Coordinates of C-alpha atoms and ligand atoms in Angstrom, one line a residue:
M192 CA 30.2 -40.8 -39.2
L193 CA 31.2 -39.7 -35.7
E194 CA 34.2 -38.0 -36.9
K195 CA 32.2 -36.3 -39.6
L196 CA 29.8 -35.0 -37.0
D197 CA 32.6 -33.6 -34.8
Q198 CA 34.0 -31.8 -37.8
I199 CA 30.7 -30.4 -38.8
E200 CA 30.0 -29.1 -35.4
K201 CA 33.3 -27.3 -35.3
Q202 CA 32.9 -25.9 -38.7
A203 CA 29.3 -24.7 -38.0
L204 CA 30.2 -23.0 -34.7
T205 CA 33.1 -21.2 -36.3
A206 CA 31.0 -20.0 -39.2
L207 CA 28.3 -18.8 -36.8
E208 CA 30.7 -16.5 -35.0
A209 CA 31.0 -14.2 -38.0
L210 CA 27.3 -13.8 -38.6
E211 CA 25.2 -10.9 -37.4
D212 CA 22.0 -10.2 -39.4
E213 CA 18.9 -12.4 -39.4
E214 CA 19.1 -13.3 -43.1
S215 CA 22.6 -14.9 -42.8
L216 CA 21.5 -16.6 -39.6
L217 CA 18.6 -18.2 -41.4
Q218 CA 20.9 -19.3 -44.2
W219 CA 23.3 -20.8 -41.6
R220 CA 20.3 -22.7 -40.1
A221 CA 19.3 -24.2 -43.4
E222 CA 22.9 -25.3 -44.1
Y223 CA 23.6 -26.9 -40.8
L224 CA 20.2 -27.9 -39.3
G225 CA 18.1 -28.1 -42.5
K226 CA 16.6 -31.3 -43.8
K227 CA 19.6 -31.9 -46.2
S228 CA 22.3 -31.0 -43.7
V229 CA 24.9 -33.5 -42.6
V230 CA 23.5 -33.5 -39.0
M231 CA 20.0 -34.5 -40.2
D232 CA 21.4 -36.8 -42.7
A233 CA 23.0 -38.8 -39.9
F234 CA 19.5 -39.8 -38.8
N235 CA 18.6 -41.0 -42.3
V236 CA 21.7 -43.2 -42.7
M237 CA 21.3 -44.9 -39.3
R238 CA 19.5 -47.8 -40.9
E239 CA 22.6 -48.7 -42.8
L240 CA 24.8 -48.7 -39.7
S241 CA 25.8 -51.7 -37.6
K242 CA 23.9 -52.4 -34.4
E243 CA 26.8 -51.2 -32.3
E244 CA 27.3 -48.0 -34.2
R245 CA 23.7 -47.0 -34.4
P246 CA 23.1 -45.8 -30.8
L247 CA 26.5 -44.0 -30.7
V248 CA 25.8 -42.1 -33.9
G249 CA 22.2 -41.3 -32.9
K250 CA 23.3 -39.9 -29.5
R251 CA 26.1 -37.8 -31.1
A252 CA 23.9 -36.5 -33.8
N253 CA 21.4 -35.3 -31.2
Q254 CA 24.1 -33.7 -29.2
V255 CA 25.4 -31.8 -32.2
R256 CA 21.8 -30.8 -33.2
H257 CA 21.1 -29.4 -29.7
A258 CA 24.5 -27.7 -29.5
L259 CA 23.9 -25.9 -32.8
E260 CA 20.4 -24.9 -32.0
S261 CA 21.4 -23.3 -28.7
A262 CA 24.4 -21.7 -30.3
L263 CA 22.1 -20.2 -32.8
E264 CA 19.7 -18.8 -30.2
E265 CA 22.6 -17.3 -28.3
R266 CA 23.9 -15.7 -31.4
R267 CA 20.5 -14.2 -32.2
A268 CA 20.2 -12.7 -28.7
Q269 CA 23.7 -11.3 -29.0
A270 CA 22.9 -9.8 -32.4
K271 CA 19.8 -8.2 -30.9
Q272 CA 21.8 -6.7 -28.1
T273 CA 24.4 -5.3 -30.5
A274 CA 21.7 -3.8 -32.7
L275 CA 20.0 -2.1 -29.7
A276 CA 23.3 -0.8 -28.4
Q277 CA 24.0 0.6 -31.8
A278 CA 20.6 2.2 -32.0
L279 CA 21.0 3.8 -28.6
E280 CA 24.3 5.2 -29.7
T281 CA 23.2 6.6 -33.0
E282 CA 19.5 7.4 -32.6
Q283 CA 19.0 10.1 -30.0
I284 CA 15.7 10.5 -28.1
D285 CA 15.1 14.0 -26.7
V286 CA 13.1 13.3 -23.6
T287 CA 12.8 17.1 -22.9
L288 CA 10.6 17.6 -26.1
P289 CA 7.0 18.4 -25.2
G290 CA 4.5 15.6 -25.8
R291 CA 1.9 15.8 -28.6
P292 CA -1.4 16.7 -26.9
Q293 CA -4.3 14.5 -27.7
L294 CA -7.3 16.6 -28.8
V295 CA -10.3 15.6 -26.8
G296 CA -13.7 16.5 -28.0
R297 CA -16.5 17.8 -25.8
L298 CA -20.2 18.6 -25.9
H299 CA -21.3 22.0 -27.2
P300 CA -22.2 24.3 -24.3
V301 CA -25.9 24.4 -25.5
T302 CA -26.0 20.5 -25.6
Q303 CA -24.7 20.5 -22.0
T304 CA -27.5 22.9 -21.0
M305 CA -30.1 20.8 -22.9
R306 CA -29.0 17.6 -21.0
R307 CA -29.2 19.5 -17.7
I308 CA -32.7 20.6 -18.6
Y309 CA -33.7 17.0 -19.5
E310 CA -32.3 15.8 -16.2
I311 CA -34.3 18.4 -14.1
F312 CA -37.6 17.8 -15.9
G313 CA -36.9 14.0 -15.9
Q314 CA -36.8 14.3 -12.1
M315 CA -40.2 15.9 -12.2
G316 CA -41.6 13.1 -14.3
F317 CA -41.4 14.6 -17.8
Q318 CA -40.4 12.3 -20.7
V319 CA -38.5 13.5 -23.8
Y320 CA -40.6 13.4 -27.0
R321 CA -38.9 14.0 -30.3
S322 CA -40.7 15.9 -33.0
R323 CA -39.8 16.9 -36.5
E324 CA -37.9 20.1 -37.6
V325 CA -39.8 20.5 -40.9
E326 CA -43.5 21.0 -40.3
T327 CA -46.7 21.5 -42.2
D328 CA -48.3 24.9 -42.0
D329 CA -51.2 23.3 -40.1
Y330 CA -49.1 22.0 -37.2
N331 CA -46.9 25.1 -37.0
F332 CA -49.9 27.5 -37.0
T333 CA -53.5 26.2 -37.6
Y334 CA -53.6 23.6 -34.9
L335 CA -52.0 26.1 -32.6
N336 CA -55.1 28.3 -33.0
M337 CA -53.8 30.4 -35.8
P338 CA -55.9 29.9 -38.9
A339 CA -54.7 30.9 -42.4
H340 CA -54.3 34.6 -42.8
H341 CA -54.5 35.2 -39.0
P342 CA -52.3 38.2 -38.1
A343 CA -50.9 36.3 -35.1
R344 CA -48.8 34.3 -37.6
D345 CA -46.7 37.4 -38.0
M346 CA -45.3 36.9 -34.5
W347 CA -43.0 34.3 -36.1
D348 CA -40.8 35.3 -39.1
T349 CA -41.0 32.0 -41.0
F350 CA -38.9 30.2 -43.5
Y351 CA -41.3 28.9 -46.2
T352 CA -40.2 26.2 -48.7
D353 CA -41.0 25.6 -52.3
H354 CA -43.5 23.0 -51.2
E355 CA -46.9 24.5 -50.5
D356 CA -47.7 24.2 -46.7
V357 CA -44.2 23.1 -45.7
V358 CA -42.3 25.3 -43.3
L359 CA -39.2 25.1 -41.1
R360 CA -40.7 25.0 -37.7
T361 CA -40.4 28.4 -36.0
H362 CA -40.9 26.9 -32.5
T363 CA -41.2 23.5 -30.8
S364 CA -45.0 24.1 -30.1
P365 CA -46.2 22.0 -33.2
G366 CA -44.8 19.0 -31.3
Q367 CA -47.5 19.6 -28.7
V368 CA -50.2 18.5 -31.1
H369 CA -48.2 15.5 -32.3
A370 CA -47.8 14.4 -28.7
M371 CA -51.5 14.9 -27.9
R372 CA -52.7 13.0 -31.0
E373 CA -50.4 10.1 -30.0
Y374 CA -51.2 10.0 -26.3
C375 CA -54.9 11.0 -26.3
P376 CA -56.9 10.2 -24.1
E377 CA -54.0 9.5 -21.6
P378 CA -52.6 12.3 -19.4
I379 CA -49.3 13.8 -20.8
R380 CA -46.1 15.0 -19.2
V381 CA -43.4 15.6 -21.9
I382 CA -40.7 17.9 -23.0
L383 CA -40.0 18.4 -26.7
P384 CA -36.4 19.6 -27.5
G385 CA -35.0 20.6 -30.8
M386 CA -33.9 23.1 -33.4
C387 CA -36.1 26.0 -34.6
F388 CA -35.7 28.4 -37.4
R389 CA -36.7 32.1 -37.9
Y390 CA -36.1 34.5 -40.7
E391 CA -34.9 37.1 -38.2
Q392 CA -32.3 39.8 -37.9
V393 CA -29.4 38.2 -36.1
T394 CA -28.4 40.2 -33.0
A395 CA -26.5 39.7 -29.7
R396 CA -29.6 37.9 -28.3
S397 CA -31.4 36.4 -31.4
E398 CA -30.2 33.8 -33.9
M399 CA -31.8 32.5 -37.1
Q400 CA -31.4 29.0 -35.9
F401 CA -31.6 28.1 -32.2
T402 CA -32.9 25.4 -29.9
Q403 CA -36.0 25.3 -27.8
V404 CA -37.3 22.9 -25.2
E405 CA -41.1 22.8 -25.1
G406 CA -42.9 21.4 -22.1
L407 CA -46.5 20.0 -22.1
A408 CA -48.6 18.7 -19.3
V409 CA -52.2 17.6 -20.0
G410 CA -54.5 16.0 -17.4
K411 CA -57.4 16.7 -15.1
D412 CA -57.4 19.8 -12.8
I413 CA -54.1 21.2 -14.1
S414 CA -53.9 24.9 -13.4
F415 CA -51.8 28.0 -14.0
G416 CA -50.5 27.5 -10.4
D417 CA -49.0 24.1 -11.5
L418 CA -47.2 25.9 -14.3
K419 CA -45.8 28.6 -12.0
G420 CA -44.7 26.1 -9.5
T421 CA -43.0 23.8 -12.1
L422 CA -41.1 26.6 -13.8
S423 CA -40.0 28.3 -10.5
D424 CA -38.7 25.0 -9.2
F425 CA -37.0 24.4 -12.5
A426 CA -35.2 27.8 -12.3
R427 CA -34.1 27.1 -8.7
R428 CA -32.7 23.7 -9.7
L429 CA -30.9 25.0 -12.8
F430 CA -29.3 28.0 -11.3
K431 CA -28.8 26.5 -7.8
S432 CA -29.7 29.8 -6.2
D433 CA -32.6 32.1 -5.6
V434 CA -32.1 33.9 -8.9
G435 CA -34.5 36.8 -9.6
I436 CA -37.4 35.6 -11.8
R437 CA -40.6 37.2 -12.8
F438 CA -43.7 36.2 -14.7
R439 CA -45.0 38.8 -17.1
A440 CA -48.4 38.7 -18.7
S441 CA -48.1 38.0 -22.4
H442 CA -50.0 36.7 -25.4
F443 CA -49.7 33.5 -27.4
P444 CA -52.6 32.3 -29.5
F445 CA -52.2 28.8 -28.2
T446 CA -52.3 29.5 -24.5
E447 CA -54.8 31.5 -22.4
P448 CA -53.8 33.0 -20.0
S449 CA -50.2 33.4 -21.2
A450 CA -47.0 34.6 -19.5
E451 CA -43.4 35.0 -20.2
M452 CA -40.7 34.2 -17.6
D453 CA -37.8 36.5 -17.3
M454 CA -34.5 36.1 -15.3
E455 CA -32.5 38.8 -13.8
C456 CA -29.7 39.6 -16.3
F457 CA -26.5 38.0 -15.0
I458 CA -24.4 40.0 -17.4
C459 CA -25.2 43.4 -15.9
S460 CA -26.9 42.2 -12.7
G461 CA -30.0 44.1 -13.6
E462 CA -28.3 47.4 -14.4
G463 CA -29.1 47.3 -18.1
C464 CA -26.9 46.2 -21.0
P465 CA -27.3 45.5 -24.8
V466 CA -28.1 41.8 -24.0
C467 CA -31.1 42.6 -21.9
K468 CA -32.1 45.6 -24.1
H469 CA -31.3 47.8 -21.0
T470 CA -34.2 46.4 -19.0
G471 CA -32.2 44.3 -16.5
W472 CA -34.3 41.2 -17.4
L473 CA -33.8 38.5 -19.9
E474 CA -36.8 36.6 -21.3
I475 CA -36.1 32.9 -21.3
L476 CA -39.4 31.3 -22.0
G477 CA -43.0 31.7 -23.1
S478 CA -45.8 29.8 -21.4
G479 CA -49.5 29.5 -20.5
V480 CA -52.5 27.3 -20.0
V481 CA -53.2 25.3 -23.1
H482 CA -56.0 26.9 -25.2
P483 CA -59.2 24.8 -25.5
N484 CA -58.9 24.9 -29.3
V485 CA -55.5 23.3 -29.2
L486 CA -56.7 20.6 -26.8
R487 CA -59.6 19.9 -29.3
Y488 CA -57.1 19.7 -32.2
G489 CA -55.1 17.2 -30.1
G490 CA -58.2 15.1 -29.5
Y491 CA -58.9 16.1 -25.9
D492 CA -62.2 17.4 -24.6
P493 CA -61.5 20.8 -22.9
A494 CA -64.5 20.4 -20.6
E495 CA -62.7 17.4 -19.1
F496 CA -59.0 18.1 -19.6
T497 CA -56.7 21.1 -19.0
G498 CA -53.0 21.6 -19.4
F499 CA -50.1 23.9 -19.4
A500 CA -47.3 24.4 -21.9
F501 CA -44.0 26.4 -22.1
G502 CA -41.2 26.9 -24.6
L503 CA -37.8 27.9 -23.3
G504 CA -34.6 28.9 -25.0
P505 CA -31.4 26.9 -24.0
E506 CA -29.1 29.4 -25.8
R507 CA -30.5 32.2 -23.6
I508 CA -30.2 30.0 -20.5
T509 CA -26.6 29.1 -21.4
M510 CA -25.8 32.8 -21.8
L511 CA -27.1 33.4 -18.3
L512 CA -25.3 30.4 -16.8
Y513 CA -21.9 31.3 -18.2
Q514 CA -22.3 35.1 -18.6
I515 CA -21.9 35.0 -22.4
G516 CA -22.6 38.4 -23.9
D517 CA -23.3 37.4 -27.6
I518 CA -25.5 34.5 -28.8
R519 CA -23.7 34.4 -32.1
N520 CA -20.7 32.7 -30.4
F521 CA -22.6 29.5 -30.4
W522 CA -22.5 29.0 -34.2
R523 CA -19.1 30.7 -34.9
N524 CA -17.2 27.4 -34.5
D525 CA -14.4 29.3 -32.8
L526 CA -12.5 26.8 -30.7
R527 CA -11.2 29.5 -28.4
F528 CA -14.8 30.0 -27.3
L529 CA -15.9 26.4 -27.3
E530 CA -13.0 25.0 -25.4
Q531 CA -14.0 27.1 -22.4
F532 CA -16.9 24.7 -21.6
Ligands
FA5_19 C1 -42.5 30.7 -28.6 O1 -41.8 30.3 -29.5 C2 -43.7 29.9 -28.1 N1 -43.8 28.7 -28.9 C3 -43.3 29.5 -26.6 C4 -44.5 28.9 -25.9 C5 -44.6 27.6 -25.8 C6 -45.5 29.7 -25.4 C7 -45.7 27.0 -25.2 C8 -46.6 29.2 -24.7 C9 -46.7 27.8 -24.7 P1 -41.1 32.9 -28.2 O2 -41.1 33.3 -29.6 O3 -41.2 33.9 -27.2 O4 -42.3 31.8 -28.0 O5 -39.8 32.0 -28.0 C10 -39.6 31.2 -26.8 C11 -38.2 31.3 -26.3 O6 -37.3 30.9 -27.3 C12 -37.8 32.7 -26.0 O7 -38.1 33.1 -24.7 C13 -36.3 32.6 -26.2 O8 -35.7 32.1 -25.0 C14 -36.1 31.6 -27.3 N2 -36.0 32.3 -28.6 C15 -36.9 32.9 -29.3 N3 -36.4 33.4 -30.4 C16 -35.1 33.3 -30.4 C17 -34.0 33.6 -31.2 N4 -34.1 34.2 -32.4 N5 -32.7 33.2 -30.8 C18 -32.6 32.6 -29.7 N6 -33.5 32.2 -28.8 C19 -34.8 32.5 -29.2

């Protein structure tokens, strides 16, 4: 048996030298180290051996097994090295090729402005209140003090739907009444952001679809002075400078008195250009003291409560912040434009 083991060891090691690929190495392993191999068989036949022979054969069989196992591992490592050397020789890597850039997405410039607006009003104690984009005629008009057939409705070119009384909201103001009905009789300090839709001629400063951020404060002793202070402070925080602003008397059926806030046109520095309609000023929001009828529709007693409201246009503000000359860029999906922000 001992002689047989010596012979097998020699034979196995010689055979191993000629092998390279993993498949033939596995075959070799099965033949010389597998269950039915001579080496393993030596352990099985031990029982039949004499007492003296048994430990000698056992020891030798173990030695051979270990020798073959380590020879196999060594051969495997060698084969790996050879394969690597061959690959380096034949497959060339051009390290001077430019890498493939990873496309990283980013927030739309208007979304960035909206988030800045939330942050500033958040610091002033306003919470974000989400309201629906599809509205009933009542919320978009009637509860905002514009009964059916009232000519003031013409101030907003409206997308009507096939459903009677259902419109795409023309402004975020209907959210005022939703918020009031939910919070009444508590005081309110909310902003209501979202998309609005108008059946309008698209120009450099007006889109059919645009965002607004509405603001609403309802409580006791709230005055027009609070409105002016809040909005002036907002403008200072947003533009981080003493940008020229002005309040201009205006009219909205749901506020009395009403005012629009303009900002000095950044594009022409007040000289006049198509964006500011050659006035030097850009209107960015409408505002006013909440009309008593609207408070009543919201459930508040106007003898006890007052409030102010405003609706601003993030697109217009983004145009001012980055000196963008045409509002239509926001929906063109042109990456050359969007990647600048
Ligand atoms: C309103 O929509 C009123 N709901 C605002 C308001 C709220 C007044 C609360 C009083 C109290 P106006 O139509 O002016 O008002 O629009 C408000 C702002 O939305 C404008 O100043 C402008 O910044 C923006 N805006 C209006 N129309 C467009 C448009 N077509 N494209 C882009 N921005 C617009």
